[in-house]
Coordinates of C-alpha atoms in Angstrom, one line a residue:
X1 CA 2.2 -14.1 6.2
X2 CA -0.2 -16.7 3.8
X3 CA -1.2 -19.3 6.1
X4 CA -1.6 -17.0 9.1
X5 CA -4.1 -14.8 6.8
X6 CA -5.9 -17.5 6.1
X7 CA -5.8 -19.8 9.1
X8 CA -4.2 -22.5 7.5
X9 CA -1.3 -24.5 8.9
X10 CA -1.1 -25.7 4.6
X11 CA -2.9 -24.2 2.7
X12 CA -3.0 -25.5 -0.8
X13 CA -1.6 -22.2 -2.3
X14 CA 1.7 -23.8 -0.8
X15 CA 3.5 -27.0 -2.2
X16 CA 6.8 -27.2 -1.1
X17 CA 8.8 -23.7 -1.7
X18 CA 6.7 -23.2 -4.5
X19 CA 3.6 -20.4 -4.4
X20 CA 0.7 -21.0 -6.6
X21 CA -0.3 -17.3 -6.5
X22 CA -3.5 -18.0 -7.4
X23 CA -4.8 -20.6 -4.4
X24 CA -3.6 -18.1 -2.3
X25 CA -7.4 -17.3 -0.9
X26 CA -7.0 -13.9 1.4
X27 CA -4.9 -12.5 -0.9
X28 CA -6.0 -8.8 -0.5
X29 CA -5.9 -9.3 3.4
X30 CA -4.1 -6.7 4.5
X31 CA -3.4 -6.1 8.0
X32 CA -1.6 -10.1 8.8
X33 CA 1.7 -8.3 6.7
X34 CA 2.1 -5.7 8.4
X35 CA 0.8 -7.7 12.0
X36 CA 3.9 -10.1 10.9
X37 CA 6.0 -7.8 8.9
X38 CA 6.2 -5.1 11.2
X39 CA 4.8 -5.5 15.0
X40 CA 5.1 -3.6 17.7
X41 CA 7.8 -1.6 19.3
X42 CA 10.3 -2.3 16.5
X43 CA 9.3 -6.4 17.1
X44 CA 8.2 -8.0 13.7
X45 CA 10.5 -9.6 11.6
X46 CA 10.5 -7.2 8.8
X47 CA 13.4 -5.2 11.4
X48 CA 15.1 -9.6 11.4
X49 CA 15.2 -8.7 7.4
X50 CA 16.6 -5.1 7.5
X51 CA 19.3 -6.0 9.9
X52 CA 20.0 -9.2 7.2
X53 CA 20.1 -6.6 4.1
X54 CA 22.8 -4.9 6.1
X55 CA 24.7 -7.3 7.2
X56 CA 24.5 -9.0 3.7
X57 CA 25.9 -5.5 2.1
X58 CA 28.3 -4.6 4.1
X59 CA 29.9 -8.0 3.7
X60 CA 29.5 -7.9 -0.2
X61 CA 31.0 -4.5 0.6
X62 CA 33.9 -6.2 2.8
X63 CA 34.6 -8.4 -0.5
X64 CA 35.5 -5.6 -2.6
X65 CA 37.9 -4.3 -0.2
X66 CA 37.6 -0.8 -1.4
X67 CA 38.8 -2.0 -4.8
X68 CA 35.7 -0.6 -7.0
X69 CA 34.0 2.6 -5.9
X70 CA 31.7 2.9 -7.9
X71 CA 30.7 -1.3 -7.0
X72 CA 30.0 -0.1 -3.4
X73 CA 28.2 2.7 -4.3
X74 CA 25.7 0.8 -6.8
X75 CA 25.5 -1.8 -3.5
X76 CA 24.2 -0.1 -0.9
X77 CA 21.3 1.1 -4.0
X78 CA 20.3 -1.7 -4.1
X79 CA 20.3 -3.1 -0.8
X80 CA 19.4 0.4 0.3
X81 CA 17.3 -0.3 3.7
X82 CA 17.0 3.1 5.0
X83 CA 14.1 5.4 6.2
X84 CA 12.2 7.5 3.6
X85 CA 9.4 10.0 3.6
X86 CA 5.7 8.9 3.3
X87 CA 2.6 10.8 1.3
X88 CA 2.2 13.4 4.1
X89 CA 6.5 14.3 3.5
X90 CA 6.7 12.3 7.5
X91 CA 9.7 10.6 7.7
X92 CA 8.4 6.6 8.5
X93 CA 10.9 3.5 8.7
X94 CA 12.1 1.1 6.3
X95 CA 9.7 -1.5 7.6
X96 CA 6.4 0.7 8.4
X97 CA 6.9 2.0 4.8
X98 CA 7.5 -1.6 3.0
X99 CA 4.4 -3.3 4.5
X100 CA 2.4 -1.2 6.1
X101 CA -1.1 -1.9 5.1
X102 CA 0.3 -4.0 2.0
X103 CA -2.1 -7.0 1.1
X104 CA -0.6 -10.4 1.3
X105 CA -0.3 -10.7 -2.0
X106 CA 1.7 -7.0 -2.4
X107 CA 4.2 -8.8 0.3
X108 CA 4.8 -11.5 -1.8
X109 CA 5.8 -9.3 -5.1
X110 CA 8.0 -7.1 -2.6
X111 CA 10.1 -9.9 -0.4
X112 CA 10.4 -11.4 -4.3
X113 CA 11.8 -8.4 -5.5
X114 CA 14.4 -8.2 -2.7
X115 CA 15.4 -11.7 -3.7
X116 CA 16.1 -10.9 -7.1
X117 CA 17.7 -7.9 -5.4
X118 CA 20.0 -9.6 -3.4
X119 CA 21.3 -12.6 -6.0
X120 CA 21.9 -9.2 -8.1
X121 CA 24.3 -7.8 -5.8
X122 CA 25.3 -11.5 -5.6
X123 CA 26.5 -11.4 -9.3
X124 CA 27.6 -8.2 -8.9
X125 CA 30.1 -9.1 -6.6
X126 CA 30.8 -12.6 -8.9
X127 CA 31.7 -9.8 -12.1
X128 CA 34.1 -8.5 -10.5
X129 CA 35.8 -11.6 -8.5
X130 CA 36.2 -12.8 -11.7
X131 CA 38.1 -9.9 -13.5
X132 CA 40.4 -10.4 -10.8
X133 CA 41.6 -13.8 -11.5
X134 CA 42.6 -15.4 -14.4
X135 CA 40.6 -16.2 -17.0
X136 CA 42.6 -19.3 -18.4
X137 CA 42.1 -21.3 -15.6
X138 CA 38.7 -22.3 -12.9
X139 CA 40.0 -20.9 -9.6
X140 CA 36.9 -21.5 -7.9
X141 CA 37.0 -25.1 -6.6
X142 CA 32.8 -25.8 -7.4
X143 CA 31.0 -23.5 -9.9
X144 CA 27.2 -22.6 -9.3
X145 CA 24.9 -22.3 -12.1
X146 CA 22.7 -19.0 -11.4
X147 CA 19.0 -17.5 -12.6
X148 CA 17.8 -14.5 -12.1
X149 CA 14.7 -14.2 -13.0
X150 CA 12.7 -10.1 -13.3
X151 CA 9.9 -11.8 -11.6
X152 CA 8.9 -14.1 -9.3
X153 CA 5.2 -13.6 -10.7
X154 CA 3.7 -12.6 -13.7
X155 CA 0.5 -12.7 -15.8
X156 CA -1.4 -14.4 -17.8
X157 CA -1.0 -12.4 -20.7
X158 CA 3.2 -11.0 -20.1
X159 CA 5.6 -12.4 -20.5
X160 CA 8.4 -14.6 -17.2
X161 CA 11.7 -13.3 -18.3
X162 CA 14.9 -14.7 -16.5
X163 CA 18.5 -15.3 -17.4
X164 CA 20.5 -18.4 -16.7
X165 CA 25.2 -18.1 -16.4
X166 CA 27.7 -19.4 -14.5
X167 CA 29.4 -17.2 -12.0
X168 CA 32.5 -17.1 -13.3
X169 CA 32.9 -17.3 -17.8
X170 CA 35.9 -17.5 -19.3
X171 CA 36.3 -14.3 -22.0
X172 CA 37.9 -16.7 -24.4
X173 CA 35.0 -18.7 -25.0
X174 CA 31.2 -17.8 -24.3
X175 CA 28.7 -21.4 -22.7
X176 CA 26.5 -23.9 -24.3
X177 CA 23.0 -23.6 -22.5
X178 CA 20.5 -25.8 -23.2
X179 CA 16.8 -25.9 -22.0
X180 CA 14.0 -28.4 -23.0
X181 CA 16.8 -30.1 -25.7
X182 CA 17.0 -26.1 -27.7
X183 CA 20.0 -23.9 -27.2
X184 CA 19.3 -20.9 -25.4
X185 CA 20.3 -17.1 -27.2
X186 CA 23.6 -16.1 -25.5
X187 CA 24.1 -11.8 -25.1
X188 CA 27.4 -10.3 -25.1
X189 CA 28.0 -11.7 -21.2
X190 CA 27.5 -14.9 -21.9
X191 CA 24.0 -15.3 -20.7
X192 CA 21.9 -17.1 -21.4
X193 CA 18.0 -15.4 -21.9
X194 CA 15.3 -17.5 -21.0
X195 CA 11.2 -16.1 -21.9
X196 CA 8.2 -17.8 -22.8
X197 CA 4.8 -16.9 -22.1
X198 CA 3.1 -18.8 -20.2
X199 CA -0.6 -20.2 -21.5
X200 CA -2.1 -21.4 -18.2
X201 CA -2.0 -20.8 -14.5
X202 CA -0.1 -22.2 -12.3
X203 CA 3.0 -23.7 -11.0
X204 CA 5.3 -23.6 -13.8
X205 CA 9.5 -25.2 -13.6
X206 CA 11.8 -25.7 -15.9
X207 CA 15.6 -26.1 -16.4
X208 CA 18.2 -27.1 -18.7
X209 CA 22.1 -27.9 -19.2
X210 CA 25.3 -25.0 -19.0
X211 CA 28.1 -26.2 -20.9
X212 CA 31.7 -25.3 -21.0
X213 CA 34.9 -26.2 -21.9
X214 CA 37.6 -27.1 -18.9
X215 CA 41.0 -25.9 -19.0
X216 CA 41.5 -29.8 -19.6
X217 CA 39.6 -29.7 -22.7
X218 CA 36.6 -32.2 -21.3
X219 CA 33.3 -30.7 -21.4
X220 CA 31.5 -29.8 -18.3
X221 CA 28.1 -29.8 -18.1
X222 CA 26.2 -27.8 -15.2
X223 CA 22.6 -28.6 -14.4
X224 CA 19.6 -25.9 -13.1
X225 CA 16.1 -25.8 -12.4
X226 CA 14.1 -22.8 -11.9
X227 CA 9.9 -22.0 -10.9
X228 CA 7.5 -19.3 -10.9
X229 CA 4.4 -18.8 -10.8
X230 CA 1.9 -17.5 -13.2
X231 CA -2.2 -16.9 -12.0
X232 CA -5.1 -14.3 -13.7
X233 CA -4.9 -10.5 -13.9
X234 CA -5.2 -9.0 -11.3
X235 CA -6.1 -5.0 -10.0
X236 CA -6.4 -4.9 -6.2
X237 CA -9.0 -1.7 -5.4
X238 CA -10.5 -0.6 -2.4
X239 CA -12.0 2.7 -1.1
X240 CA -9.6 3.4 2.4
X241 CA -11.8 5.2 4.5
X242 CA -14.9 2.5 3.9
X243 CA -16.7 0.1 2.0
X244 CA -19.0 2.4 0.2
X245 CA -18.7 5.5 -1.5
X246 CA -21.1 8.7 -0.1
X247 CA -22.7 11.3 -3.2
X248 CA -21.6 15.0 -2.6
X249 CA -17.9 14.5 -1.3
X250 CA -14.8 12.9 -2.4
X251 CA -13.8 9.3 -1.8
X252 CA -10.7 8.8 -1.2
X253 CA -9.4 5.6 -3.4
X254 CA -6.5 3.5 -3.1
X255 CA -6.0 1.7 -6.2
X256 CA -2.6 -0.9 -7.1
X257 CA -2.0 -3.6 -9.5
X258 CA 0.6 -6.3 -8.8
X259 CA 3.8 -5.8 -10.2
X260 CA 2.9 -2.9 -12.8
X261 CA 4.1 0.9 -11.2
X262 CA 1.7 3.8 -10.6
X263 CA 2.4 5.5 -13.8
X264 CA 1.2 2.6 -15.8
X265 CA -1.9 2.0 -14.7
X266 CA -5.1 3.9 -15.8
X267 CA -9.2 4.8 -14.1
X268 CA -12.2 5.4 -15.1
X269 CA -15.3 6.0 -13.1
X270 CA -19.0 5.2 -14.6
X271 CA -21.4 7.4 -12.2
X272 CA -18.8 9.9 -10.6
X273 CA -15.7 11.5 -11.4
X274 CA -12.7 11.2 -10.4
X275 CA -9.6 13.5 -9.8
X276 CA -6.0 13.1 -8.4
X277 CA -7.6 15.6 -5.4
X278 CA -6.3 14.2 -1.9
X279 CA -8.9 13.8 1.1
X280 CA -8.5 15.0 4.1
X281 CA -9.9 13.9 7.7
X282 CA -11.8 15.4 10.6
X283 CA -7.1 16.0 11.7
X284 CA -6.2 18.0 8.7
X285 CA -4.5 14.2 7.6
X286 CA -4.7 12.7 4.5
X287 CA -6.5 9.6 4.0
X288 CA -4.3 7.2 2.1
X289 CA -5.1 6.7 -1.6
X290 CA -3.7 9.2 -4.3
X291 CA -7.5 9.4 -6.5
X292 CA -10.4 9.9 -4.7
X293 CA -14.5 10.1 -6.4
X294 CA -17.2 12.0 -6.3
X295 CA -20.5 10.3 -7.4
X296 CA -22.9 11.5 -9.8
X297 CA -25.2 9.9 -8.3
X298 CA -27.6 8.0 -5.0
X299 CA -29.9 6.0 -7.5
X300 CA -26.4 3.8 -8.9
X301 CA -23.6 1.6 -8.0
X302 CA -20.5 3.7 -8.8
X303 CA -18.1 1.4 -11.8
X304 CA -14.6 1.9 -11.5
X305 CA -12.7 0.6 -14.2
X306 CA -8.9 -0.3 -13.9
X307 CA -6.7 -0.7 -17.0
X308 CA -3.0 -0.6 -17.0
X309 CA 0.0 -1.1 -19.4
X310 CA 2.7 -3.3 -19.1
X311 CA 6.7 -3.8 -20.8
X312 CA 5.7 -4.0 -24.0
X313 CA 2.9 -1.4 -24.2
X314 CA -0.2 -3.8 -24.3
X315 CA -3.1 -2.8 -22.5
X316 CA -4.6 -5.0 -20.2
X317 CA -7.6 -4.4 -18.5
X318 CA -9.2 -5.7 -15.3
X319 CA -13.0 -6.6 -14.1
X320 CA -14.8 -3.5 -12.8
X321 CA -14.6 -2.4 -9.0
X322 CA -18.8 -2.0 -7.4
X323 CA -19.2 0.2 -4.8
X324 CA -22.7 0.9 -3.6
X325 CA -23.4 5.1 -3.1
X326 CA -24.7 6.1 0.4
X327 CA -26.0 9.5 1.8
X328 CA -23.9 10.8 4.2
X329 CA -25.9 11.1 7.7
X330 CA -26.9 14.6 8.7
X331 CA -24.5 15.6 12.0
X332 CA -25.8 16.4 15.3
X333 CA -25.0 19.7 17.2
X334 CA -23.7 19.0 20.7
X335 CA -22.9 21.1 23.8
X336 CA -21.4 20.0 26.7
X337 CA -21.2 16.4 25.0
X338 CA -25.3 16.2 24.9
X339 CA -28.3 17.2 22.6
X340 CA -29.9 16.2 25.9
X341 CA -31.1 15.1 28.7
X342 CA -29.6 16.7 32.0
X343 CA -26.7 19.3 32.6
X344 CA -24.7 20.5 35.3
X345 CA -24.5 23.7 35.6
X346 CA -21.0 23.8 36.0
X347 CA -20.6 21.7 32.4
X348 CA -22.3 24.4 31.1
X349 CA -20.6 27.6 31.8
X350 CA -16.8 26.4 31.3
X351 CA -18.4 25.0 27.8
X352 CA -16.4 27.6 24.3
X353 CA -19.5 26.0 21.6
X354 CA -21.5 24.9 19.8
X355 CA -20.0 21.4 17.7
X356 CA -21.5 19.0 15.4
X357 CA -20.6 15.5 14.9
X358 CA -21.9 11.8 12.9
X359 CA -22.4 9.5 15.9
X360 CA -21.9 5.8 14.4
X361 CA -20.1 7.0 11.3
X362 CA -17.1 5.4 10.1
X363 CA -16.9 7.9 7.3
X364 CA -13.8 11.1 9.3
X365 CA -15.5 13.8 8.5
X366 CA -15.6 17.3 9.7
X367 CA -18.3 18.9 10.3
X368 CA -18.2 23.1 11.2
X369 CA -21.0 24.8 13.0
X370 CA -21.6 28.8 11.6
X371 CA -23.7 29.9 14.2
X372 CA -26.5 29.5 16.2
X373 CA -28.5 31.5 19.0
X374 CA -29.2 30.6 22.4
X375 CA -32.4 30.9 23.8
X376 CA -32.9 32.2 28.0
X377 CA -36.4 32.3 30.0
X378 CA -37.2 34.0 33.3
X379 CA -39.0 35.5 35.1
X380 CA -38.1 38.8 32.6
X381 CA -39.5 37.0 29.8
X382 CA -36.7 35.2 26.9
X383 CA -33.5 36.7 25.5
X384 CA -31.8 35.2 22.5
X385 CA -28.3 35.7 21.4
X386 CA -26.4 35.2 18.3
X387 CA -23.2 34.2 17.0
X388 CA -21.9 33.5 14.0
X389 CA -19.9 30.9 14.3
X390 CA -19.4 27.9 16.4
X391 CA -18.4 29.3 19.6
X392 CA -20.3 31.2 22.3
X393 CA -20.1 35.4 22.1
X394 CA -19.8 36.8 25.0
X395 CA -23.2 37.9 25.8
X396 CA -23.4 34.2 25.6
X397 CA -21.9 33.4 28.1
X398 CA -23.2 36.0 30.3
X399 CA -26.6 34.3 29.5
X400 CA -25.6 30.4 30.9
X401 CA -24.2 32.5 34.1
X402 CA -27.3 33.3 35.0
X403 CA -28.3 29.8 34.7
X404 CA -30.2 27.5 38.2
X405 CA -31.5 24.5 39.5
X406 CA -33.7 23.1 36.6
X407 CA -34.0 26.2 34.1
X408 CA -34.2 24.9 30.6
X409 CA -30.9 26.1 28.3
X410 CA -32.5 26.1 24.5
X411 CA -29.8 26.7 21.4
X412 CA -31.3 26.6 18.6
X413 CA -31.0 28.3 14.9
X414 CA -28.1 25.7 14.3
X415 CA -26.2 26.2 10.8
X416 CA -23.4 23.9 9.9
X417 CA -21.0 23.2 6.8
X418 CA -20.1 20.0 5.5
X419 CA -16.7 18.3 3.5
X420 CA -19.2 19.9 0.2
X421 CA -19.6 23.7 1.3
X422 CA -23.9 23.9 1.6
X423 CA -25.0 24.6 4.6
X424 CA -27.4 22.6 6.7
X425 CA -30.0 23.6 10.2
X426 CA -29.3 20.7 12.6
X427 CA -31.6 20.2 15.0
X428 CA -32.0 22.0 18.4
X429 CA -30.4 21.1 21.3
X430 CA -32.4 21.8 25.2
X431 CA -30.6 20.4 28.2
X432 CA -32.2 21.0 31.9
X433 CA -29.8 22.6 34.5
X434 CA -29.8 19.7 36.9

């Protein structure tokens, strides 16, 4: 994902199997993860990942042989890949819910979490197997050191915490775990707790030795090693419809902080108000994003200021994001897809009404015509008929039926209303019948 996003075969952020997330240049790129993991026609690698998780989950469950229903249910929950509901309440595949429009740094964090979940599932099965053996002797032909970090990515100011333990333990004795010549404290199950607060960014490596007395009285040592990356605190903040904010309307906003629950994120805005109002497009669908911002003035940029609370209750503040403020352009009235030039008689009489559009405008807004007047002239004089909606009245359709080649159709006094609920006047439509 990182190589494709940065278009480099050997990006500086990757050293062997270690990723230095601080060196990722395209951390907020949200197309490549979707292309690789979701793809089209279920060709994305996320589907292979889902299949592998499902196969491994069933393999772990088969090891339990139906003797531990509680552990089986825990495995199904931990390695669950069922389809779910999206923000609109519609069912979506697990792969889409996990990775669709996910930025590079978010996809990396999610894949890291899946690794941790798999290791936790392995540990749960190993602990169960341990209870089934004679605790006085080693029945495994090989003992392996297990390292389970709470997270493989942390920020400065937060702790990197990991649990280090053997897959099979002797309940009559506890192991001795040393890191850097110092003995680690153990929890009630004999797992060593390693915690450090990094003071600099970059890839970090650490390791030690687990010592345990064997049945023959000899002390056996089992070395282990692990690595993690430390990056600057960062926040991902982007309008979900465009790269500017527009005055007079709610602008959808999606804000996330890697590794932080949305419940622990706080947002405030300079030159605007923020709310949890959901913004809909012209089709009535919600834009992505849990917040919306209404700029207070066109003459000043909007600042979005984000802070979060970590597990210890400490507040972390991030650099503000600035957005330019623009006015929403005036829409154009259209009749038969046109507002000037010529129109065939058949096309004109087939129309049902007048519509307002915003040509070449990226924000998908809905403008509704609330009234207009049809003007028709012939040798008998001028005839005007009004409509109080976007639809042609029966009388207006009758006037259109009189149109002949060379005559002019004029639609004037066009009124429209946008998302701000304020009425505006639109330019008239003048068309010649061809």
